[in-house]
Coordinates of C-alpha atoms and ligand atoms in Angstrom, one line a residue:
M1 CA -3.0 -8.4 -27.6
D2 CA -1.9 -4.9 -28.3
L3 CA -3.9 -2.7 -26.0
T4 CA -3.1 0.5 -27.9
A5 CA -4.4 -1.0 -31.1
L6 CA -7.9 -1.5 -29.6
M7 CA -10.7 0.7 -31.0
E8 CA -11.5 1.6 -27.4
W9 CA -8.0 2.9 -26.9
R10 CA -8.1 4.9 -30.1
N11 CA -11.4 6.4 -29.1
L12 CA -9.9 7.6 -25.9
E13 CA -6.9 9.1 -27.8
R14 CA -9.4 11.0 -29.9
H15 CA -11.4 12.1 -26.8
F16 CA -8.2 13.2 -25.2
L17 CA -7.6 15.7 -28.0
E18 CA -11.0 17.2 -27.2
M19 CA -10.3 17.2 -23.5
K20 CA -6.7 18.2 -23.1
D21 CA -7.4 22.0 -23.1
V22 CA -10.7 21.9 -21.2
H23 CA -10.4 23.5 -17.8
I24 CA -12.0 22.0 -14.7
K25 CA -13.4 25.5 -14.2
E26 CA -15.4 25.1 -17.4
L27 CA -16.6 21.7 -16.5
F28 CA -18.1 23.1 -13.3
G29 CA -19.3 26.2 -15.0
N30 CA -21.2 24.2 -17.6
D31 CA -22.9 21.9 -15.0
P32 CA -24.2 23.1 -11.7
K33 CA -24.8 19.5 -10.7
R34 CA -21.3 18.3 -11.4
A35 CA -20.4 17.5 -7.8
E36 CA -23.5 15.5 -7.4
K37 CA -23.1 13.6 -10.7
F38 CA -19.4 12.8 -10.1
S39 CA -19.5 11.7 -6.5
M40 CA -20.4 8.4 -5.0
E41 CA -21.5 7.3 -1.5
A42 CA -21.0 3.7 -0.5
L43 CA -20.0 1.7 2.5
G44 CA -19.7 4.9 4.6
L45 CA -17.3 6.5 2.1
Y46 CA -17.9 9.6 0.2
V47 CA -15.8 9.7 -3.0
D48 CA -15.7 12.9 -5.0
I49 CA -14.2 12.5 -8.5
S50 CA -15.7 15.8 -9.8
K51 CA -12.4 17.7 -9.6
N52 CA -11.0 15.5 -12.3
R53 CA -10.6 16.3 -16.0
I54 CA -13.3 14.0 -17.0
T55 CA -16.8 14.1 -18.5
E56 CA -19.6 11.5 -18.7
E57 CA -18.1 10.6 -22.1
T58 CA -14.6 10.1 -20.6
K59 CA -16.2 7.7 -18.1
R60 CA -18.1 5.9 -20.8
L61 CA -15.0 5.4 -23.0
L62 CA -12.8 4.3 -20.1
I63 CA -15.4 1.7 -19.0
G64 CA -15.6 0.6 -22.6
L65 CA -11.8 0.0 -22.5
A66 CA -12.2 -1.9 -19.2
R67 CA -14.8 -4.2 -20.8
A68 CA -12.7 -4.7 -23.9
M69 CA -9.9 -5.8 -21.6
G70 CA -12.2 -8.3 -19.9
L71 CA -12.1 -6.7 -16.5
E72 CA -15.4 -8.3 -15.3
Q73 CA -14.1 -11.8 -16.1
A74 CA -10.7 -11.0 -14.6
I75 CA -12.4 -10.0 -11.3
D76 CA -14.3 -13.3 -11.2
D77 CA -11.2 -15.2 -12.0
M78 CA -9.3 -13.7 -9.1
F79 CA -12.1 -14.2 -6.5
S80 CA -12.7 -17.8 -7.7
G81 CA -9.1 -18.9 -7.1
K82 CA -7.9 -19.2 -10.7
K83 CA -4.1 -19.3 -11.0
I84 CA -3.9 -15.7 -12.3
N85 CA -0.4 -15.2 -11.0
E86 CA 0.8 -17.3 -14.0
T87 CA 4.5 -16.6 -13.8
E88 CA 4.6 -18.1 -10.3
G89 CA 1.8 -20.6 -11.0
R90 CA -0.3 -19.4 -8.1
A91 CA -3.9 -18.4 -7.3
V92 CA -4.3 -14.9 -5.8
L93 CA -6.7 -15.1 -3.0
H94 CA -6.1 -12.4 -0.4
T95 CA -9.9 -11.9 -0.7
A96 CA -10.4 -15.4 0.9
L97 CA -8.6 -14.1 4.1
R98 CA -11.4 -11.7 4.8
N99 CA -14.3 -13.7 3.3
R100 CA -16.8 -13.1 6.1
S101 CA -19.5 -14.9 4.3
H102 CA -17.4 -18.1 4.8
R103 CA -18.7 -19.3 1.4
P104 CA -16.2 -22.0 0.2
V105 CA -13.3 -20.8 -1.9
Y106 CA -11.4 -23.5 -3.8
V107 CA -7.8 -23.8 -4.6
D108 CA -6.9 -27.0 -6.5
G109 CA -10.3 -28.4 -5.6
K110 CA -9.9 -27.8 -1.9
D111 CA -12.0 -25.3 0.1
V112 CA -9.5 -23.1 1.9
M113 CA -12.0 -21.4 4.3
P114 CA -11.7 -23.9 7.1
E115 CA -7.9 -23.4 7.2
V116 CA -8.3 -19.6 7.0
D117 CA -10.7 -19.7 10.0
K118 CA -8.4 -22.0 11.9
A119 CA -5.4 -19.7 11.4
L120 CA -7.5 -16.7 12.6
K121 CA -8.6 -18.6 15.7
K122 CA -5.0 -19.4 16.5
M123 CA -4.0 -15.7 16.1
A124 CA -6.9 -14.6 18.3
D125 CA -6.0 -17.1 21.1
F126 CA -2.4 -16.1 21.1
S127 CA -3.1 -12.3 20.9
A128 CA -5.5 -12.5 23.8
A129 CA -2.9 -14.4 25.9
V130 CA -0.3 -11.7 25.2
R131 CA -2.8 -8.8 25.7
L132 CA -4.0 -10.3 29.0
G133 CA -0.4 -10.8 30.2
E134 CA -0.9 -14.6 30.3
W135 CA 1.9 -15.2 27.8
K136 CA 5.0 -14.9 30.0
G137 CA 8.7 -14.4 29.1
F138 CA 11.1 -17.2 30.1
G139 CA 11.9 -15.3 33.3
G140 CA 8.1 -15.2 34.2
K141 CA 7.6 -11.6 33.3
K142 CA 4.7 -10.2 31.2
I143 CA 5.5 -9.2 27.7
K144 CA 5.6 -5.4 27.1
N145 CA 7.4 -5.2 23.8
I146 CA 6.4 -6.9 20.5
I147 CA 9.1 -6.6 17.8
N148 CA 8.0 -7.7 14.3
I149 CA 11.0 -8.7 12.2
G150 CA 10.1 -8.8 8.6
I151 CA 10.6 -6.8 5.4
G152 CA 8.5 -5.7 2.4
G153 CA 5.1 -7.3 2.5
S154 CA 6.0 -8.9 5.9
D155 CA 6.6 -5.4 7.4
L156 CA 4.9 -2.5 5.6
G157 CA 1.3 -3.7 6.0
P158 CA 1.3 -4.5 9.7
A159 CA 3.6 -1.4 10.4
F160 CA 1.2 0.9 8.5
V161 CA -2.0 -0.6 10.1
C162 CA -0.6 -0.7 13.7
E163 CA 0.0 3.0 13.3
A164 CA -3.3 3.7 11.5
L165 CA -5.2 2.0 14.3
K166 CA -3.1 3.2 17.2
Y167 CA -6.1 5.0 18.7
Y168 CA -7.7 1.5 19.1
S169 CA -4.6 -0.2 20.5
S170 CA -3.5 -1.3 23.9
R171 CA -1.2 1.2 25.4
N172 CA 0.4 -1.5 27.6
L173 CA 2.2 -2.9 24.7
D174 CA 4.9 -1.3 22.6
I175 CA 4.8 -2.7 19.0
C176 CA 8.0 -2.1 17.0
F177 CA 9.1 -3.1 13.5
V178 CA 12.6 -4.0 12.4
S179 CA 13.0 -4.5 8.7
N180 CA 16.3 -3.0 7.5
I181 CA 19.4 -5.1 7.5
D182 CA 21.3 -2.0 8.6
P183 CA 22.5 -2.9 12.1
T184 CA 21.3 0.5 13.3
H185 CA 17.7 -0.6 12.9
I186 CA 17.8 -3.5 15.3
T187 CA 20.4 -1.9 17.6
E188 CA 18.3 1.2 18.1
T189 CA 15.1 -0.9 18.6
L190 CA 16.7 -3.1 21.2
M191 CA 18.5 -0.3 23.0
D192 CA 15.9 0.5 25.6
K193 CA 14.3 -2.9 25.9
S194 CA 14.7 -5.9 28.3
P195 CA 14.8 -9.4 26.7
E196 CA 12.7 -10.5 29.7
E197 CA 9.7 -8.5 28.4
T198 CA 10.2 -8.8 24.7
L199 CA 8.5 -11.1 22.2
F200 CA 9.7 -11.3 18.6
V201 CA 7.4 -12.1 15.7
I202 CA 9.6 -13.4 12.9
A203 CA 7.5 -12.7 9.8
S204 CA 8.7 -14.2 6.6
K205 CA 6.6 -16.1 4.0
T206 CA 9.7 -17.9 2.8
F207 CA 11.8 -17.8 6.0
T208 CA 14.8 -17.4 3.9
T209 CA 14.9 -13.6 3.3
Q210 CA 18.4 -12.3 4.0
E211 CA 17.4 -9.2 6.0
T212 CA 14.8 -10.9 8.1
M213 CA 16.9 -14.0 8.9
T214 CA 19.9 -11.9 9.8
N215 CA 17.9 -9.7 12.1
A216 CA 16.2 -12.7 13.6
R217 CA 19.5 -14.4 14.4
T218 CA 20.7 -11.2 16.0
A219 CA 17.5 -11.0 18.1
K220 CA 18.0 -14.7 19.1
E221 CA 21.6 -13.9 20.2
W222 CA 20.3 -11.0 22.2
V223 CA 17.8 -13.2 24.0
L224 CA 20.1 -16.1 24.5
G225 CA 22.9 -13.7 25.6
H226 CA 20.6 -12.8 28.5
F227 CA 19.0 -16.1 29.4
R228 CA 21.9 -18.4 28.4
E229 CA 19.4 -21.3 27.8
N230 CA 18.1 -22.4 24.4
K231 CA 14.7 -23.1 26.0
A232 CA 14.1 -19.3 26.3
V233 CA 13.6 -19.2 22.5
A234 CA 10.1 -20.8 22.9
S235 CA 8.9 -18.0 25.2
H236 CA 10.3 -15.1 23.2
F237 CA 9.9 -16.1 19.5
V238 CA 7.0 -16.9 17.3
A239 CA 7.0 -17.2 13.5
V240 CA 4.6 -16.2 10.8
S241 CA 5.5 -18.2 7.7
T242 CA 4.6 -20.8 5.1
N243 CA 7.9 -22.7 5.6
E244 CA 7.6 -25.0 8.6
K245 CA 10.9 -26.7 8.0
A246 CA 12.9 -23.5 8.1
V247 CA 11.0 -22.3 11.2
R248 CA 11.9 -25.5 13.0
E249 CA 15.5 -25.2 12.0
F250 CA 15.7 -21.7 13.4
G251 CA 14.6 -23.2 16.7
I252 CA 11.0 -22.0 16.9
D253 CA 8.5 -24.7 17.9
P254 CA 6.0 -25.2 15.1
K255 CA 3.2 -24.9 17.7
N256 CA 4.3 -21.2 17.9
M257 CA 4.1 -20.8 14.1
F258 CA 1.2 -19.0 12.4
I259 CA 0.7 -20.1 8.9
F260 CA -0.4 -18.6 5.6
W261 CA -0.3 -19.9 2.1
D262 CA 1.4 -19.4 -1.3
W263 CA -1.8 -18.0 -2.7
V264 CA -1.3 -14.9 -0.4
G265 CA 1.1 -12.4 -2.0
G266 CA 3.5 -10.6 0.4
R267 CA 2.1 -7.2 -0.3
Y268 CA -1.5 -8.4 0.0
S269 CA -0.9 -10.3 3.2
L270 CA -1.8 -8.0 6.0
T271 CA -5.2 -9.8 6.6
S272 CA -3.4 -13.2 6.9
S273 CA -1.3 -14.2 9.9
I274 CA 1.1 -11.5 8.8
G275 CA -1.4 -9.2 10.6
L276 CA -0.5 -10.9 14.0
P277 CA 1.1 -7.7 15.4
I278 CA -2.0 -5.8 14.4
M279 CA -4.3 -8.2 16.3
I280 CA -2.0 -8.1 19.3
A281 CA -2.1 -4.3 19.2
V282 CA -5.8 -3.8 18.7
G283 CA -7.4 -7.0 19.8
Q284 CA -9.6 -9.5 18.1
D285 CA -12.7 -7.4 17.8
N286 CA -10.9 -4.5 16.1
F287 CA -9.1 -6.9 13.8
S288 CA -12.4 -8.4 12.9
G289 CA -13.7 -4.9 12.1
L290 CA -10.7 -4.4 9.8
L291 CA -11.5 -7.7 8.0
E292 CA -15.2 -6.6 7.8
G293 CA -14.1 -3.4 6.0
F294 CA -11.9 -5.3 3.6
F295 CA -14.8 -7.7 2.9
K296 CA -17.3 -5.0 2.3
M297 CA -15.1 -3.4 -0.3
D298 CA -14.3 -6.8 -1.8
C299 CA -18.0 -7.4 -2.3
H300 CA -18.5 -3.9 -3.7
F301 CA -15.7 -4.6 -6.2
H302 CA -17.0 -8.0 -7.1
D303 CA -20.7 -7.2 -7.3
T304 CA -21.1 -3.6 -8.4
P305 CA -21.4 -2.7 -12.2
L306 CA -18.3 -1.0 -13.5
E307 CA -20.2 2.3 -13.8
K308 CA -20.6 2.6 -10.1
N309 CA -17.6 0.6 -8.9
I310 CA -15.3 2.8 -6.8
P311 CA -12.0 0.9 -7.2
V312 CA -12.7 0.5 -11.0
L313 CA -13.5 4.2 -11.5
L314 CA -10.4 5.3 -9.5
G315 CA -8.3 2.8 -11.5
L316 CA -9.7 4.1 -14.8
I317 CA -9.1 7.8 -13.9
G318 CA -5.5 6.8 -13.1
I319 CA -5.2 5.2 -16.6
W320 CA -6.7 8.4 -18.1
Y321 CA -3.9 10.6 -16.6
N322 CA -1.1 8.0 -16.9
N323 CA -1.7 7.0 -20.5
F324 CA -3.3 10.0 -22.1
F325 CA -2.1 13.0 -20.1
R326 CA 1.2 11.2 -19.6
A327 CA 1.3 11.9 -15.9
Q328 CA 4.3 10.2 -14.4
S329 CA 3.3 10.0 -10.8
H330 CA 0.3 9.9 -8.4
A331 CA 0.2 11.5 -5.0
I332 CA -1.5 10.1 -1.9
L333 CA -2.3 12.8 0.6
P334 CA -4.0 11.6 3.8
Y335 CA -5.2 14.4 6.0
D336 CA -5.0 12.3 9.1
Q337 CA -1.8 11.7 11.1
Y338 CA -2.7 8.1 11.8
L339 CA -2.5 7.4 8.0
R340 CA 1.0 8.9 7.8
R341 CA 2.4 5.7 6.4
F342 CA -0.3 5.0 3.8
P343 CA 1.8 6.5 1.0
A344 CA 4.7 4.2 1.8
Y345 CA 2.4 1.2 2.1
L346 CA 0.8 2.0 -1.3
Q347 CA 4.1 2.6 -2.8
Q348 CA 4.9 -1.1 -2.5
A349 CA 1.3 -2.3 -3.2
D350 CA 1.2 -0.3 -6.4
M351 CA 4.7 0.0 -7.7
E352 CA 5.7 -3.7 -7.0
S353 CA 2.4 -4.8 -8.7
N354 CA 2.3 -2.6 -11.7
G355 CA 5.9 -1.5 -12.3
K356 CA 6.2 -3.9 -15.2
S357 CA 7.2 -3.5 -18.9
V358 CA 6.3 -6.9 -20.3
N359 CA 2.7 -7.9 -20.9
K360 CA 1.0 -11.2 -20.4
D361 CA 2.0 -12.3 -23.9
G362 CA 5.6 -11.9 -23.0
K363 CA 6.0 -8.8 -25.2
R364 CA 7.2 -5.3 -24.3
V365 CA 4.2 -3.2 -23.4
T366 CA 3.3 -0.4 -25.9
C367 CA 2.1 2.1 -23.3
Q368 CA 3.1 3.4 -19.9
T369 CA 2.3 1.2 -16.9
G370 CA 2.3 1.9 -13.2
P371 CA 3.0 5.5 -12.0
V372 CA 5.4 6.5 -9.2
I373 CA 3.4 6.6 -6.0
W374 CA 4.4 9.1 -3.4
G375 CA 2.9 11.4 -0.7
E376 CA 2.9 12.6 2.8
A377 CA 0.3 13.4 5.4
G378 CA -1.4 16.8 5.2
T379 CA -0.7 19.5 6.2
N380 CA 3.0 18.7 6.3
G381 CA 3.2 18.2 2.5
Q382 CA 1.7 21.7 2.0
H383 CA 4.8 23.2 3.5
A384 CA 7.1 21.0 1.5
F385 CA 6.3 19.8 -2.0
Y386 CA 2.8 21.2 -2.8
Q387 CA 4.5 24.2 -4.6
L388 CA 5.4 21.8 -7.4
I389 CA 1.9 20.3 -7.6
H390 CA 0.4 23.8 -7.8
Q391 CA 2.8 25.6 -10.1
G392 CA 5.3 23.1 -11.4
T393 CA 5.5 21.8 -15.0
K394 CA 4.3 18.3 -14.1
L395 CA 0.7 17.0 -13.9
I396 CA 0.3 15.2 -10.6
P397 CA -3.1 13.7 -10.0
A398 CA -3.6 13.4 -6.2
D399 CA -5.9 11.6 -3.8
F400 CA -7.0 13.5 -0.7
I401 CA -8.3 11.5 2.2
G402 CA -10.0 13.0 5.2
F403 CA -12.4 12.3 8.0
A404 CA -15.3 14.5 9.3
K405 CA -14.5 13.7 12.9
S406 CA -11.2 13.7 14.6
L407 CA -10.4 10.8 16.9
N408 CA -8.6 13.3 19.1
P409 CA -10.6 16.5 19.0
R410 CA -8.8 19.5 20.4
G411 CA -9.8 23.1 20.0
D412 CA -10.2 24.0 16.4
H413 CA -7.3 21.8 15.1
H414 CA -9.6 19.5 13.1
Q415 CA -11.5 22.3 11.4
K416 CA -8.2 23.9 10.4
L417 CA -7.0 20.6 9.1
L418 CA -10.1 20.1 7.0
S419 CA -10.2 23.7 5.8
N420 CA -6.8 23.0 4.4
L421 CA -7.8 19.8 2.7
F422 CA -10.8 21.4 1.0
A423 CA -8.9 24.5 0.1
Q424 CA -6.1 22.6 -1.5
T425 CA -8.5 20.7 -3.8
E426 CA -10.2 24.0 -4.7
A427 CA -6.9 25.8 -5.4
L428 CA -5.6 22.9 -7.5
A429 CA -8.7 22.7 -9.6
F430 CA -9.6 26.4 -10.1
G431 CA -6.3 28.2 -9.6
K432 CA -6.1 31.9 -9.7
S433 CA -5.9 33.9 -13.0
E434 CA -3.8 36.8 -13.8
N435 CA -7.0 38.9 -14.2
E436 CA -8.1 38.1 -10.7
L437 CA -4.7 39.2 -9.4
K438 CA -4.9 42.4 -11.5
N439 CA -8.4 43.2 -10.1
E440 CA -7.0 42.7 -6.6
G441 CA -4.4 45.4 -7.4
E442 CA -1.4 43.0 -7.4
E443 CA 1.9 44.5 -8.5
E444 CA 2.3 43.9 -12.2
R445 CA 5.7 42.3 -12.2
L446 CA 4.6 39.7 -9.6
I447 CA 1.5 38.6 -11.4
P448 CA 3.1 35.8 -13.4
Y449 CA 4.6 34.3 -10.2
K450 CA 1.5 34.6 -8.2
S451 CA -1.0 33.2 -10.6
F452 CA -2.1 29.6 -10.6
T453 CA -3.2 27.8 -13.8
G454 CA -5.4 25.4 -11.8
N455 CA -6.8 22.4 -13.8
R456 CA -4.8 20.1 -11.5
P457 CA -6.9 17.1 -10.8
T458 CA -7.8 15.6 -7.5
T459 CA -10.0 12.9 -6.0
T460 CA -11.3 13.3 -2.5
I461 CA -12.3 10.4 -0.2
M462 CA -14.1 11.2 3.0
A463 CA -15.6 9.1 5.8
E464 CA -17.1 10.1 9.1
K465 CA -14.2 8.9 11.1
L466 CA -11.2 6.5 11.0
T467 CA -12.4 3.1 12.3
P468 CA -11.0 -0.4 11.6
V469 CA -13.9 -1.0 9.2
I470 CA -13.2 2.2 7.2
L471 CA -9.5 1.5 7.1
G472 CA -10.2 -2.0 5.8
E473 CA -12.4 -0.5 3.1
L474 CA -9.7 2.0 2.1
I475 CA -6.9 -0.5 1.8
S476 CA -9.1 -2.9 -0.2
L477 CA -10.2 -0.1 -2.4
Y478 CA -6.6 0.6 -3.4
E479 CA -5.8 -3.1 -3.8
H480 CA -8.6 -3.4 -6.3
K481 CA -7.7 -0.1 -8.0
I482 CA -4.3 -1.6 -8.6
F483 CA -5.8 -4.8 -9.9
T484 CA -8.0 -3.0 -12.3
Q485 CA -5.1 -1.1 -13.8
G486 CA -3.0 -4.3 -14.1
V487 CA -5.8 -5.9 -16.0
I488 CA -6.1 -3.0 -18.4
W489 CA -2.4 -2.8 -19.0
N490 CA -2.5 -6.6 -19.5
I491 CA 0.4 -7.2 -17.1
Y492 CA 1.0 -9.7 -14.3
S493 CA 0.4 -7.7 -11.1
F494 CA 1.1 -10.4 -8.6
D495 CA 4.8 -11.3 -9.3
Q496 CA 7.9 -9.2 -8.6
W497 CA 10.8 -10.6 -10.6
G498 CA 12.3 -7.1 -10.6
V499 CA 13.6 -7.5 -7.1
Q500 CA 15.6 -10.7 -8.0
L501 CA 18.7 -9.4 -9.9
G502 CA 19.9 -7.1 -7.1
K503 CA 19.6 -9.9 -4.6
V504 CA 21.6 -12.3 -6.7
L505 CA 24.4 -9.7 -7.3
A506 CA 24.5 -8.8 -3.6
G507 CA 25.1 -12.5 -2.9
L508 CA 28.1 -12.5 -5.2
I509 CA 29.5 -9.2 -3.8
L510 CA 29.1 -10.2 -0.1
P511 CA 32.1 -12.6 0.0
E512 CA 34.2 -10.1 -1.9
L513 CA 33.8 -7.6 0.9
F514 CA 35.5 -10.1 3.3
C515 CA 38.2 -11.4 1.1
E516 CA 41.7 -9.8 0.8
D517 CA 42.2 -10.8 -2.8
D518 CA 41.6 -7.7 -4.9
K519 CA 40.9 -9.2 -8.3
L520 CA 37.4 -7.8 -8.8
K521 CA 35.6 -8.6 -12.0
H522 CA 32.8 -6.1 -12.1
D523 CA 32.5 -2.9 -14.1
S524 CA 35.0 -0.1 -13.1
S525 CA 32.4 1.8 -11.1
T526 CA 31.3 -1.2 -9.0
N527 CA 35.0 -2.3 -8.5
S528 CA 35.9 1.2 -7.3
L529 CA 33.0 1.2 -4.8
I530 CA 34.1 -2.1 -3.4
E531 CA 37.7 -0.9 -3.2
Y532 CA 36.6 2.3 -1.5
Y533 CA 34.8 0.2 1.1
K534 CA 37.9 -2.0 1.7
K535 CA 40.2 0.9 2.1
N536 CA 37.9 2.7 4.5
K537 CA 36.1 0.0 6.5
Ligands
G6Q601 C1 5.7 -8.7 -1.7 C2 7.0 -9.2 -2.0 C3 8.1 -8.9 -0.9 C4 8.1 -9.8 0.3 C5 9.4 -9.6 1.0 C6 9.6 -10.5 2.2 O1 4.8 -8.8 -2.4 O2 6.9 -10.5 -2.2 O3 8.0 -7.6 -0.4 O4 7.0 -9.6 1.1 O5 10.5 -9.8 0.1 O6 9.5 -11.8 1.9 P1 9.3 -12.9 3.0 O7 8.0 -12.7 3.6 O8 9.4 -14.2 2.3 O9 10.5 -12.7 3.9

């Protein structure tokens, strides 16, 4: 199916010609009720899409495209456990992990909910034991440090959420994340810690990932170097994995293994056992709150008509800029320090899912797919890259995220933070014209530099305050936004073959770095880099 040949696509192309020079200022000028019409309140979120370059007609046409691409059926297929990850032959059921209704969800004819509940119970028992100081190190001391060793989907989700929910976390425990194979990462992390008080969570779906297994072996040497008894491993290592055999071979007792399943994709796994460090940090109740939030947004996505469906609408607005305005990137700008790592988390979620150029029919796509995702917590970004968003030559649609209440109120900090958030969206949308500057008596020669064209689109998402429930809703919202876009682009969002080639080549180069023989068979650049290393190591 060629998406760009669809009548719905061509209608959007025509509509784009009418819209491309329309200013957001005009859209607001023509309709005093625009903010009301283009904002939504649901599940404790207030989502304002009015500062986008859209009209009712844009929405209607985009929804037409979504229907033409079978979005409603695709949503049903995902939730019902169809093997929609066809290139890996797997169902995609992260929604079952937070299915608080406990309605059966079937994979290959088997209801997975009892196993999901059992895994959650095991996590809860273990987390409680660690939090209460009942889980002791081999030397009998309480655990003070939890170090999660994992990478990609086995790192970014729990690392992001542990920081996002830090306000709700136990301050008696230090939760760290080691992901990079660079020895600096684990060295710096272990530096100030005692093996007696440290518990490692080795998080790897496959339990074969080079970075994770190398770091895990180094951690094991560190622990055994201290205790000099193999038995110590049982008190200081647990595993989160789908691969029991490899976990056992590493020396971890399978009773200290937390399972998940092949129908949970790495970057969609933080509500599975991969979330163990989160539950240890914030406790079972807060973790349940997080799941509750995910579930609420899952239900909203599944049950709400496309016209009022928040993830669908945000996904469609993204398509509008990406494919018609030809925007190359999308900024995520959380005005909350706790959400500092949201952009990095979403970078993987979005770019690994939708960074594809072959469609479901095995053909090259005929339109742009996933954008570059980037961002930084407000207000830091304002003093760094916002210049380009305001006055650069590129169109960068941005999502602003903020909360009415601060979790750490202090003087007028929060009011200042929010005034900046609101002001940025206002400045980006409405700009400042040369005439306004003239009327203010600005020096003639500076007018071109000081004027702002505006018409730079933003979406603002607000909630009363950052809670585990709201965080779950926000993450699920973006997961489903990404899904929506993948369906429209007709690509497989749940595989990641693009990470393979580099891994294979690294495997070939590794022995060459150790061997003295200098007959290298790569291209001249790669050969020179390897030779440079050998001369200077
Ligand atoms: C995510 C990817 C990838 C994966 C890591 C770690 O969707 O699959 O980021 O999570 O490569 O893999 P393991 O968990 O198997 O170590």
